[in-house]
CSV table of N, CA, C and O in Angstrom, one decimal:
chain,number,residue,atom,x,y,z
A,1,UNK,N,-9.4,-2.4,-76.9
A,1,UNK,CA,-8.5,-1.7,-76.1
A,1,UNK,C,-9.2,-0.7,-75.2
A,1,UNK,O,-8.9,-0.6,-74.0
A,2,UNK,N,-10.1,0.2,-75.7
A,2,UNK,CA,-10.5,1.4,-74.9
A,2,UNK,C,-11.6,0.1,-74.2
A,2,UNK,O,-10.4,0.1,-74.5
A,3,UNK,N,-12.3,-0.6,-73.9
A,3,UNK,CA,-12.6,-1.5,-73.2
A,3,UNK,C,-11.8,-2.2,-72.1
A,3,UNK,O,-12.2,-2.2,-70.9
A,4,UNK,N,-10.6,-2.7,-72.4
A,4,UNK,CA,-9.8,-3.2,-71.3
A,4,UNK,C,-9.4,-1.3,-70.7
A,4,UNK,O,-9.1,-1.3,-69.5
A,5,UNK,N,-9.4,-0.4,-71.1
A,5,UNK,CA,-9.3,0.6,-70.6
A,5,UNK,C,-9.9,1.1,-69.6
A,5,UNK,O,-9.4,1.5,-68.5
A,6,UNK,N,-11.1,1.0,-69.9
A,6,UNK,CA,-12.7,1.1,-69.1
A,6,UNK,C,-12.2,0.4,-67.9
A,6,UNK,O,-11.6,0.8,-66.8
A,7,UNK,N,-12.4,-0.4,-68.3
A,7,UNK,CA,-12.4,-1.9,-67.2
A,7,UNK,C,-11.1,-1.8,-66.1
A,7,UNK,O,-11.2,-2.1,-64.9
A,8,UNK,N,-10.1,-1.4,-66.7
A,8,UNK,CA,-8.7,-1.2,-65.8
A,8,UNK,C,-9.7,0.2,-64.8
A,8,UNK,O,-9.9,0.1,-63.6
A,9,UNK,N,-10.0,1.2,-65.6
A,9,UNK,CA,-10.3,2.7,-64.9
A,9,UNK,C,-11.3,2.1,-63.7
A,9,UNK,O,-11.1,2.5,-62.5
A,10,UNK,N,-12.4,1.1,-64.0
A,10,UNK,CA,-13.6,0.2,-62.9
A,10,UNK,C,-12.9,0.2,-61.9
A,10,UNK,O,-12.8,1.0,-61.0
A,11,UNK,N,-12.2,-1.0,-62.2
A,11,UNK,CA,-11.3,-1.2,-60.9
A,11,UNK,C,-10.4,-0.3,-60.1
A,11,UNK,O,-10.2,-0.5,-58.9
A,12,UNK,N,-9.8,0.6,-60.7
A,12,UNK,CA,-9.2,1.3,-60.1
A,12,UNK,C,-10.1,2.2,-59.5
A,12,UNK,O,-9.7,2.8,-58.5
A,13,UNK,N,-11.7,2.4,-60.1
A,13,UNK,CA,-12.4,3.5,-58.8
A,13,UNK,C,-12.6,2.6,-57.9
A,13,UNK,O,-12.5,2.9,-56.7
A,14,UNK,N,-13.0,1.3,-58.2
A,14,UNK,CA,-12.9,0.2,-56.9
A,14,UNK,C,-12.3,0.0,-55.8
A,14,UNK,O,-12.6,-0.4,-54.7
A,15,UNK,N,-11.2,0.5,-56.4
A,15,UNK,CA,-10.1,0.1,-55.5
A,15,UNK,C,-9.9,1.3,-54.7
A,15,UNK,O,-9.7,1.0,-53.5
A,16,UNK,N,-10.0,3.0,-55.1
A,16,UNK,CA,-10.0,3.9,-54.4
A,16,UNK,C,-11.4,4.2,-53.9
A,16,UNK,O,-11.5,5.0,-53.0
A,17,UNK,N,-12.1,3.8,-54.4
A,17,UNK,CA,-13.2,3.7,-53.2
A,17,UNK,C,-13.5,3.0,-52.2
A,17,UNK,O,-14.2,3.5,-51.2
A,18,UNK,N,-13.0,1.6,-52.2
A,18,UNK,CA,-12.3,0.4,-50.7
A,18,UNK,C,-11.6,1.5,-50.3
A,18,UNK,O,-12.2,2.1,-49.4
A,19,UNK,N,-10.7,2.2,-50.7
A,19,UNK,CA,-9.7,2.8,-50.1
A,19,UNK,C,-9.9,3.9,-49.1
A,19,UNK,O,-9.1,4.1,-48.2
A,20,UNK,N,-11.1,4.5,-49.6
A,20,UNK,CA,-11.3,5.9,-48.5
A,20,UNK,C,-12.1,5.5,-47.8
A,20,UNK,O,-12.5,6.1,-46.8
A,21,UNK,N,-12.8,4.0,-48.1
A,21,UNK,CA,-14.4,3.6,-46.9
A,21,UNK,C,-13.1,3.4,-46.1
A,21,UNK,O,-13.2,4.2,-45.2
A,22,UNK,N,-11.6,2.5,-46.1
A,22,UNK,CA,-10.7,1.9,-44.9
A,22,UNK,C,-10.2,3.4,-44.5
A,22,UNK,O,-9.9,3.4,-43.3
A,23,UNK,N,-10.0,4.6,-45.2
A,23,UNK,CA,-9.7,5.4,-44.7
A,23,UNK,C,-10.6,6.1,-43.4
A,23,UNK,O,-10.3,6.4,-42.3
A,24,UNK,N,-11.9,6.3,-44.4
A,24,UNK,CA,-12.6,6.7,-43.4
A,24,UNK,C,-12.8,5.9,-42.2
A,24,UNK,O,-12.8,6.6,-41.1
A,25,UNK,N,-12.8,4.5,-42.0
A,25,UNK,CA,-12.7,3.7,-41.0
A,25,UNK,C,-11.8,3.7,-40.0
A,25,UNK,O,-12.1,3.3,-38.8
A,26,UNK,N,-10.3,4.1,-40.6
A,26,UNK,CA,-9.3,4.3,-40.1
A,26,UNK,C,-9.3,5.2,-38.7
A,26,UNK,O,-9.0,5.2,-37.5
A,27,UNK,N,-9.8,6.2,-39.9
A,27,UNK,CA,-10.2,8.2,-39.1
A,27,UNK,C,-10.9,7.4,-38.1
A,27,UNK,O,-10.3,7.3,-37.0
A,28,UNK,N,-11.7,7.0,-38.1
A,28,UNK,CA,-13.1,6.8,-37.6
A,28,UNK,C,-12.6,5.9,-35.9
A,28,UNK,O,-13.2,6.1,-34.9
A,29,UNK,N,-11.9,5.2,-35.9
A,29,UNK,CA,-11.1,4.1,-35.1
A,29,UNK,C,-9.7,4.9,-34.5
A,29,UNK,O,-9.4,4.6,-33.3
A,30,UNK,N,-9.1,5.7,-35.1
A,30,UNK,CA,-8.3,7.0,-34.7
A,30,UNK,C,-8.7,7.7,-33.7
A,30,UNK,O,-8.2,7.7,-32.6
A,31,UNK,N,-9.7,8.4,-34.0
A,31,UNK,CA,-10.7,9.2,-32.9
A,31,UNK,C,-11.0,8.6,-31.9
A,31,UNK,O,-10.8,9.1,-30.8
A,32,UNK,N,-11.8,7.3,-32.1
A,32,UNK,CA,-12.0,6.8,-30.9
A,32,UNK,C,-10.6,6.4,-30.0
A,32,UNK,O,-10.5,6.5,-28.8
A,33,UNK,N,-9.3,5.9,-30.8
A,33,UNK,CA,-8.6,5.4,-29.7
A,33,UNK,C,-8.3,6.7,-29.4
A,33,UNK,O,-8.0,6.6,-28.2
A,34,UNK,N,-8.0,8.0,-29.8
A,34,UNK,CA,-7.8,9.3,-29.1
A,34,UNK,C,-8.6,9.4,-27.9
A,34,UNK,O,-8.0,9.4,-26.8
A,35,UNK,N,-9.9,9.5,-28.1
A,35,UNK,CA,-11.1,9.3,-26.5
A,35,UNK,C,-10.2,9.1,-25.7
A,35,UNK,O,-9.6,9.9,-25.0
A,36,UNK,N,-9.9,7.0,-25.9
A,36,UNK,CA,-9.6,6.1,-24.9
A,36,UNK,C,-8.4,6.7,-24.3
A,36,UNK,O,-8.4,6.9,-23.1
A,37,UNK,N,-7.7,6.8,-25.1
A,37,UNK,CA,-6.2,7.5,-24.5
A,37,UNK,C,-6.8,8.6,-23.5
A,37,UNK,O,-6.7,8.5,-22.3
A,38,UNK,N,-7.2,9.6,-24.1
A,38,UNK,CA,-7.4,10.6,-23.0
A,38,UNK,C,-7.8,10.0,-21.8
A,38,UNK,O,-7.1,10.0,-20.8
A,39,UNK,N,-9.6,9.4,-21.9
A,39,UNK,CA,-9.9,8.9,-20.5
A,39,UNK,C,-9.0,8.1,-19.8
A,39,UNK,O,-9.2,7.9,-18.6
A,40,UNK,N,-8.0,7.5,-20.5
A,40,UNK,CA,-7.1,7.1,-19.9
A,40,UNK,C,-5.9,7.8,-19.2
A,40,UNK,O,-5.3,7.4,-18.2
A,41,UNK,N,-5.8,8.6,-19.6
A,41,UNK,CA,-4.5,9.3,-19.2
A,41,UNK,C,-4.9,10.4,-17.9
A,41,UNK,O,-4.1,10.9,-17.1
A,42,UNK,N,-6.9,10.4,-18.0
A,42,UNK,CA,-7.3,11.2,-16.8
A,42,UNK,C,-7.4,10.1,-15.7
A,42,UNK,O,-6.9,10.4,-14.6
A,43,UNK,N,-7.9,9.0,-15.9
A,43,UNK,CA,-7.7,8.0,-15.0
A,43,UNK,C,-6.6,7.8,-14.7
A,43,UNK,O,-6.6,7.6,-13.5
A,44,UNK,N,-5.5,7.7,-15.2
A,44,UNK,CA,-3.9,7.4,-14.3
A,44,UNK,C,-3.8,8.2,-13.5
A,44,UNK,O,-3.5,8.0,-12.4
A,45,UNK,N,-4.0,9.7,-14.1
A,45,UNK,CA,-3.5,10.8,-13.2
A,45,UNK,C,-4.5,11.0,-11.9
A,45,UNK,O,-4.1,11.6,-10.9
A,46,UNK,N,-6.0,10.5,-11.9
A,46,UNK,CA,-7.0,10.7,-10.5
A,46,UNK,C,-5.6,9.5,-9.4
A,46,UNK,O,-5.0,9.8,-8.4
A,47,UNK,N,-5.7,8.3,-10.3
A,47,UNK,CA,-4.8,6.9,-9.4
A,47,UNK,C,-3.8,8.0,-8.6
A,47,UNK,O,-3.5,8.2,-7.4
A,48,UNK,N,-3.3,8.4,-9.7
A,48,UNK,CA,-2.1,9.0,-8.8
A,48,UNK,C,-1.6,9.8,-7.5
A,48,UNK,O,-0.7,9.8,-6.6
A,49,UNK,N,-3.0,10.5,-7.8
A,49,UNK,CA,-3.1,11.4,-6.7
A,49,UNK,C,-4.3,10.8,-5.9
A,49,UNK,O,-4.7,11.3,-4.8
A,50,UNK,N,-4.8,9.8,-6.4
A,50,UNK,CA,-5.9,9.2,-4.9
A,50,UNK,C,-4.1,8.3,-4.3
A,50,UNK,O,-3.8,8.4,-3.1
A,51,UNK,N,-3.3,7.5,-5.3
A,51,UNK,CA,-2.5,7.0,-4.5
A,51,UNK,C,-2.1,8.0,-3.6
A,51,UNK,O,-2.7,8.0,-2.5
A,52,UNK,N,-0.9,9.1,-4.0
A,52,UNK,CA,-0.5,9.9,-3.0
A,52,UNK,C,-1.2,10.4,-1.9
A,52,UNK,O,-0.6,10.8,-0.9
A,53,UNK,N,-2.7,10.5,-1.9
A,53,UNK,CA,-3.3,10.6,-0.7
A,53,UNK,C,-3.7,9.4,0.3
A,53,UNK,O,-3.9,9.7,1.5
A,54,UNK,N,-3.7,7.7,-0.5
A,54,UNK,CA,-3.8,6.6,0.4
A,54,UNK,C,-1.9,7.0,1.0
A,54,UNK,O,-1.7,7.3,2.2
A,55,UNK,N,-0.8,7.1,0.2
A,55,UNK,CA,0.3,7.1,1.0
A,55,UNK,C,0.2,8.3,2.0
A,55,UNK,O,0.3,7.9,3.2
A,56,UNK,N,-0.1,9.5,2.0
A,56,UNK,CA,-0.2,10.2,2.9
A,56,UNK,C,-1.0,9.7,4.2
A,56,UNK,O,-0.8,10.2,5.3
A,57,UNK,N,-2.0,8.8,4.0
A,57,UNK,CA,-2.9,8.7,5.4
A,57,UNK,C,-2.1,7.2,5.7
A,57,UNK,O,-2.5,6.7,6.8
A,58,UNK,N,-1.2,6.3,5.0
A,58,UNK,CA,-0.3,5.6,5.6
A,58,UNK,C,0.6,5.9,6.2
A,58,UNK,O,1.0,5.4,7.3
A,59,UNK,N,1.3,6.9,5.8
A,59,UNK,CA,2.1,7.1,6.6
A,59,UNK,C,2.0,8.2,7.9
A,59,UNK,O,2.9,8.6,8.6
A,60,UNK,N,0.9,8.6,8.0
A,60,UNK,CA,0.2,9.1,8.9
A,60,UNK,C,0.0,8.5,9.8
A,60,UNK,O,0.5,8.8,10.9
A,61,UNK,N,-1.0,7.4,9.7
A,61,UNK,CA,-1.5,6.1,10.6
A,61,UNK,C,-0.4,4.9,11.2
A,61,UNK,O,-0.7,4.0,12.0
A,62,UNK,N,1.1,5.2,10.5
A,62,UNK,CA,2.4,4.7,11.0
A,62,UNK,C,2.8,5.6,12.1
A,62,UNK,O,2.9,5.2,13.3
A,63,UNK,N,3.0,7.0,11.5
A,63,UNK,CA,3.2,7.8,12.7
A,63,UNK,C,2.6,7.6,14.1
A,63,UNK,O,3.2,7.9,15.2
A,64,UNK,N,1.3,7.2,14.1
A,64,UNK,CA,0.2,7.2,15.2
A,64,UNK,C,1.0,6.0,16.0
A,64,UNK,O,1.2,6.0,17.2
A,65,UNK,N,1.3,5.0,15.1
A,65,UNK,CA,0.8,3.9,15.7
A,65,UNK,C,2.3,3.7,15.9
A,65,UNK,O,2.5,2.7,16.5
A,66,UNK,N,3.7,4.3,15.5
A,66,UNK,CA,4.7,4.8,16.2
A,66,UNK,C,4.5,5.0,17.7
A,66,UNK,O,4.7,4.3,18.7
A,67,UNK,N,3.9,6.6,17.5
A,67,UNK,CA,4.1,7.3,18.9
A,67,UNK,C,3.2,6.5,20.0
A,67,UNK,O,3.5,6.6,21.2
A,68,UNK,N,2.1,5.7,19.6
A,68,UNK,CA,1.8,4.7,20.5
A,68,UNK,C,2.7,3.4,20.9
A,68,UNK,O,2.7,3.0,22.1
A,69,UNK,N,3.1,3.1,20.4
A,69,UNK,CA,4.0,2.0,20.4
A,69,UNK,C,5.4,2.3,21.2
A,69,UNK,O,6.0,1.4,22.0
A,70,UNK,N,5.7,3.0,21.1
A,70,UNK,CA,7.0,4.5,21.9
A,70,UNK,C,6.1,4.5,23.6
A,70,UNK,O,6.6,4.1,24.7
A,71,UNK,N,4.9,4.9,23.5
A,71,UNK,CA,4.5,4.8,24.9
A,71,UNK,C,4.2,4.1,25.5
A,71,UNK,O,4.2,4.2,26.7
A,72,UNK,N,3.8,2.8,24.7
A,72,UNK,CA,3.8,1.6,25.6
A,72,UNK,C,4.8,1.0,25.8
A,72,UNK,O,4.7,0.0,26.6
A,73,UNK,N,5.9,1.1,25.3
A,73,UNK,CA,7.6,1.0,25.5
A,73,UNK,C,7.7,1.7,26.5
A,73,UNK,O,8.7,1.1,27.1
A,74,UNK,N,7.5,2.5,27.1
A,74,UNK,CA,8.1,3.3,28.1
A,74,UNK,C,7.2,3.2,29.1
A,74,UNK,O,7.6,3.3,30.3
A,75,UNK,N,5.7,3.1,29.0
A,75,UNK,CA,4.8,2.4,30.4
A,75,UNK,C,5.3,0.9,30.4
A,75,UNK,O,5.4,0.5,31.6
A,76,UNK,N,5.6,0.2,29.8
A,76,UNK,CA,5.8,-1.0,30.0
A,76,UNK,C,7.8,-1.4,30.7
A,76,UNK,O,8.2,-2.4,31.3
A,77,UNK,N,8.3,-0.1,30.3
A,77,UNK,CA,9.9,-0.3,31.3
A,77,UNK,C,9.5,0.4,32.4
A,77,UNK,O,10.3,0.2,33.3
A,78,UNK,N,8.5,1.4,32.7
A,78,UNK,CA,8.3,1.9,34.3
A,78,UNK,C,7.6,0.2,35.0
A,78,UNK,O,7.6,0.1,36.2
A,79,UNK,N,7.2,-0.7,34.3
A,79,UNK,CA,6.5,-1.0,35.1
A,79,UNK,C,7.2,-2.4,35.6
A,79,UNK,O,7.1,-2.9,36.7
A,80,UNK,N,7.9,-2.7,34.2
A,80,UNK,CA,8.6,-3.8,34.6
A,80,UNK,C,9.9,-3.2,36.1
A,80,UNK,O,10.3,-4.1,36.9
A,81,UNK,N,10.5,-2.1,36.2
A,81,UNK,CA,11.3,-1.8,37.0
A,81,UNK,C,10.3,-1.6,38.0
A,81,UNK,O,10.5,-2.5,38.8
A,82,UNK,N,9.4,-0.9,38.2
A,82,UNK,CA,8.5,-1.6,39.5
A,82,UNK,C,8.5,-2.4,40.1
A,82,UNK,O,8.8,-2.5,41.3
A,83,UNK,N,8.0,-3.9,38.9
A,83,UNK,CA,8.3,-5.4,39.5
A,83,UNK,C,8.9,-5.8,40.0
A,83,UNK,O,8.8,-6.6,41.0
A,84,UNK,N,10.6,-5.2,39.1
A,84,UNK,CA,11.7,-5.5,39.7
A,84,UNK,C,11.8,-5.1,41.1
A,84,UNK,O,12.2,-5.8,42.0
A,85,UNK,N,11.3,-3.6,41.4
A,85,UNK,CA,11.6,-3.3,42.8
A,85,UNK,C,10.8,-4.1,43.8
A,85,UNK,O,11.0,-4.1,45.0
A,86,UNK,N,10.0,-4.6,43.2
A,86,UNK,CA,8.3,-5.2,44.1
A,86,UNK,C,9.4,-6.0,45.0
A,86,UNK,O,9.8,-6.0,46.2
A,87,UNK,N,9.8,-6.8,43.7
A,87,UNK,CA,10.2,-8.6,44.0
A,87,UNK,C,11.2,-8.9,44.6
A,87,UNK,O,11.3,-9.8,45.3
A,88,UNK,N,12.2,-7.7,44.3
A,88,UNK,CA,13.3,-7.5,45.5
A,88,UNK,C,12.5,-7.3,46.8
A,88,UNK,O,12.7,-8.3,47.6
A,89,UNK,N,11.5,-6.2,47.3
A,89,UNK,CA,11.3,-5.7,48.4
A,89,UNK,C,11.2,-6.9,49.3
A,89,UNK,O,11.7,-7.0,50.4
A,90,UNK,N,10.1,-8.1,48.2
A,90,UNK,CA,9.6,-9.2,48.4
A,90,UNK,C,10.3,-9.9,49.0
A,90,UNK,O,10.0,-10.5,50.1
A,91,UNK,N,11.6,-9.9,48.3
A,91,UNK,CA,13.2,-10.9,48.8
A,91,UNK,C,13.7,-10.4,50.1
A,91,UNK,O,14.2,-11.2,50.9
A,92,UNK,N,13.7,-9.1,50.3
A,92,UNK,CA,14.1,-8.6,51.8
A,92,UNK,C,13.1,-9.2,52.6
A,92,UNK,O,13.3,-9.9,53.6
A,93,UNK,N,11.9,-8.8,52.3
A,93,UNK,CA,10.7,-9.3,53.5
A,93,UNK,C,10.9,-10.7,54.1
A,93,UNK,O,10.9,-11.0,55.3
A,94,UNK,N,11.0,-11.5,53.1
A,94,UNK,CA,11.4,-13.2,53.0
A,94,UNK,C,12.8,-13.4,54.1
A,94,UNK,O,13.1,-13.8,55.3
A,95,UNK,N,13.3,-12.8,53.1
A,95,UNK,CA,15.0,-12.9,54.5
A,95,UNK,C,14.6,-12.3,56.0
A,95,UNK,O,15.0,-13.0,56.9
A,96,UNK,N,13.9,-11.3,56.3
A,96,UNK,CA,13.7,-10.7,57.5
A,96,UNK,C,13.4,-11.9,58.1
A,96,UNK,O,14.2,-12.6,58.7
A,97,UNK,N,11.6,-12.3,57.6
A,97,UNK,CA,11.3,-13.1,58.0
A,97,UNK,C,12.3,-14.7,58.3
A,97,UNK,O,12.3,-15.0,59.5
A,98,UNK,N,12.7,-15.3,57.8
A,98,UNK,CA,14.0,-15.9,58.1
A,98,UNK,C,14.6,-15.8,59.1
A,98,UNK,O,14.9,-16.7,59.8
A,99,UNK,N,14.9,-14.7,59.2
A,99,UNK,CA,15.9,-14.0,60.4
A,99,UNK,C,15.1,-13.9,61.3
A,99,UNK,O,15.6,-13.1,62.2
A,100,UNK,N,13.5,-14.4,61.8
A,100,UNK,CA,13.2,-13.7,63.4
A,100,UNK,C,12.6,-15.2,62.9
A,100,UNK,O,11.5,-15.4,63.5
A,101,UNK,N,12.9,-16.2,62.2
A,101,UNK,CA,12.7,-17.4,63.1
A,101,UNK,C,14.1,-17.6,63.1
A,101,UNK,O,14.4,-18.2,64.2
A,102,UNK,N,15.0,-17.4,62.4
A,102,UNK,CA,16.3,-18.3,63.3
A,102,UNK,C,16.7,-17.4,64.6
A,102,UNK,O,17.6,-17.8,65.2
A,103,UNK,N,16.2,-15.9,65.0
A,103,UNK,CA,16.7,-15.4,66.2
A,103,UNK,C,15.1,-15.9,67.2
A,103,UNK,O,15.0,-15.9,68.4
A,104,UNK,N,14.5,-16.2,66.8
A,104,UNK,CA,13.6,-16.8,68.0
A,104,UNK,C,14.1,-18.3,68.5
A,104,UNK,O,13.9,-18.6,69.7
A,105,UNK,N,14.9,-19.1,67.3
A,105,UNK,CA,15.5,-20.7,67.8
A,105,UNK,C,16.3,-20.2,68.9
A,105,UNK,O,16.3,-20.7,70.0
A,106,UNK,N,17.0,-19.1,68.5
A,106,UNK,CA,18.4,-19.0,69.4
A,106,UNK,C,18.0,-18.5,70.7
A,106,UNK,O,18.7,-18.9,71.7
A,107,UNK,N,16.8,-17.4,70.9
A,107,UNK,CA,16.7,-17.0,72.3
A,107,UNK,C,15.8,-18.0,73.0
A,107,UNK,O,15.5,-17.8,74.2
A,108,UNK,N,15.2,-19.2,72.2
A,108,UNK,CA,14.2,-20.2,73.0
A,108,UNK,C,15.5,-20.9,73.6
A,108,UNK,O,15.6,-20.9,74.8
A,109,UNK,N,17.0,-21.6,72.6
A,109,UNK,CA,18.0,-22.3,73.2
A,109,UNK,C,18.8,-21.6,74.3
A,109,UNK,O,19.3,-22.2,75.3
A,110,UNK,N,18.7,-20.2,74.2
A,110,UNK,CA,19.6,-19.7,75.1
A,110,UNK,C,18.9,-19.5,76.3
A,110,UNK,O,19.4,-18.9,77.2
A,111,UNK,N,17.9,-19.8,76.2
A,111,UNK,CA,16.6,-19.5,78.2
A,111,UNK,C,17.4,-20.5,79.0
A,111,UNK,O,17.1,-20.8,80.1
């Protein structure tokens, strides 16, 4: 009996001694994912704010490319109403011209 006693007590330091090497391992694997977490949590938060500064220089470089876009809308309707005026002027010149050959037919018929 005090033999199967022994032998029960073996195993049971056996077994508490697996037990604190997995403990210790545990700890040991705990810590490190603590590390990871941290460097992790410093890396989200750089993303964060490198993002908000890529969004800041997008929507900056919208703005730009806005107020450019705004001015070549408005050089481009001065210029088309230009044309327009050109092509009319063009249209008057055309008809003049028109008009001093059909008043040249009429004063050659009426000699």
């Amino acid at each position: 009996m005090v033999q199967h006693v022994e032998q029960n007590l073996q195993l049971m330091t056996k077994r508490a001694v697996k037990a604190e090497n997995n403990a210790t391992k545990l700890k040991q694997e705990n810590a490190l994912l603590q590390v990871q977490l941290k460097n992790y949590k410093m890396e989200n938060e750089a993303l964060r704010l490198g993002q908000s500064a890529s969004l800041a220089v997008v929507k900056q470089n919208a703005d730009v490319a806005l107020q450019n876009l705004l001015t070549v809308i408005t050089n481009s309707q001065s210029s088309i109403k230009q044309l327009v005026s050109g092509a009319e002027s063009l249209q008057l010149v055309a008809d003049l011209l028109k008009s001093i050959d059909r008043i040249s037919e009429v004063s050659e018929d009426g000699q």
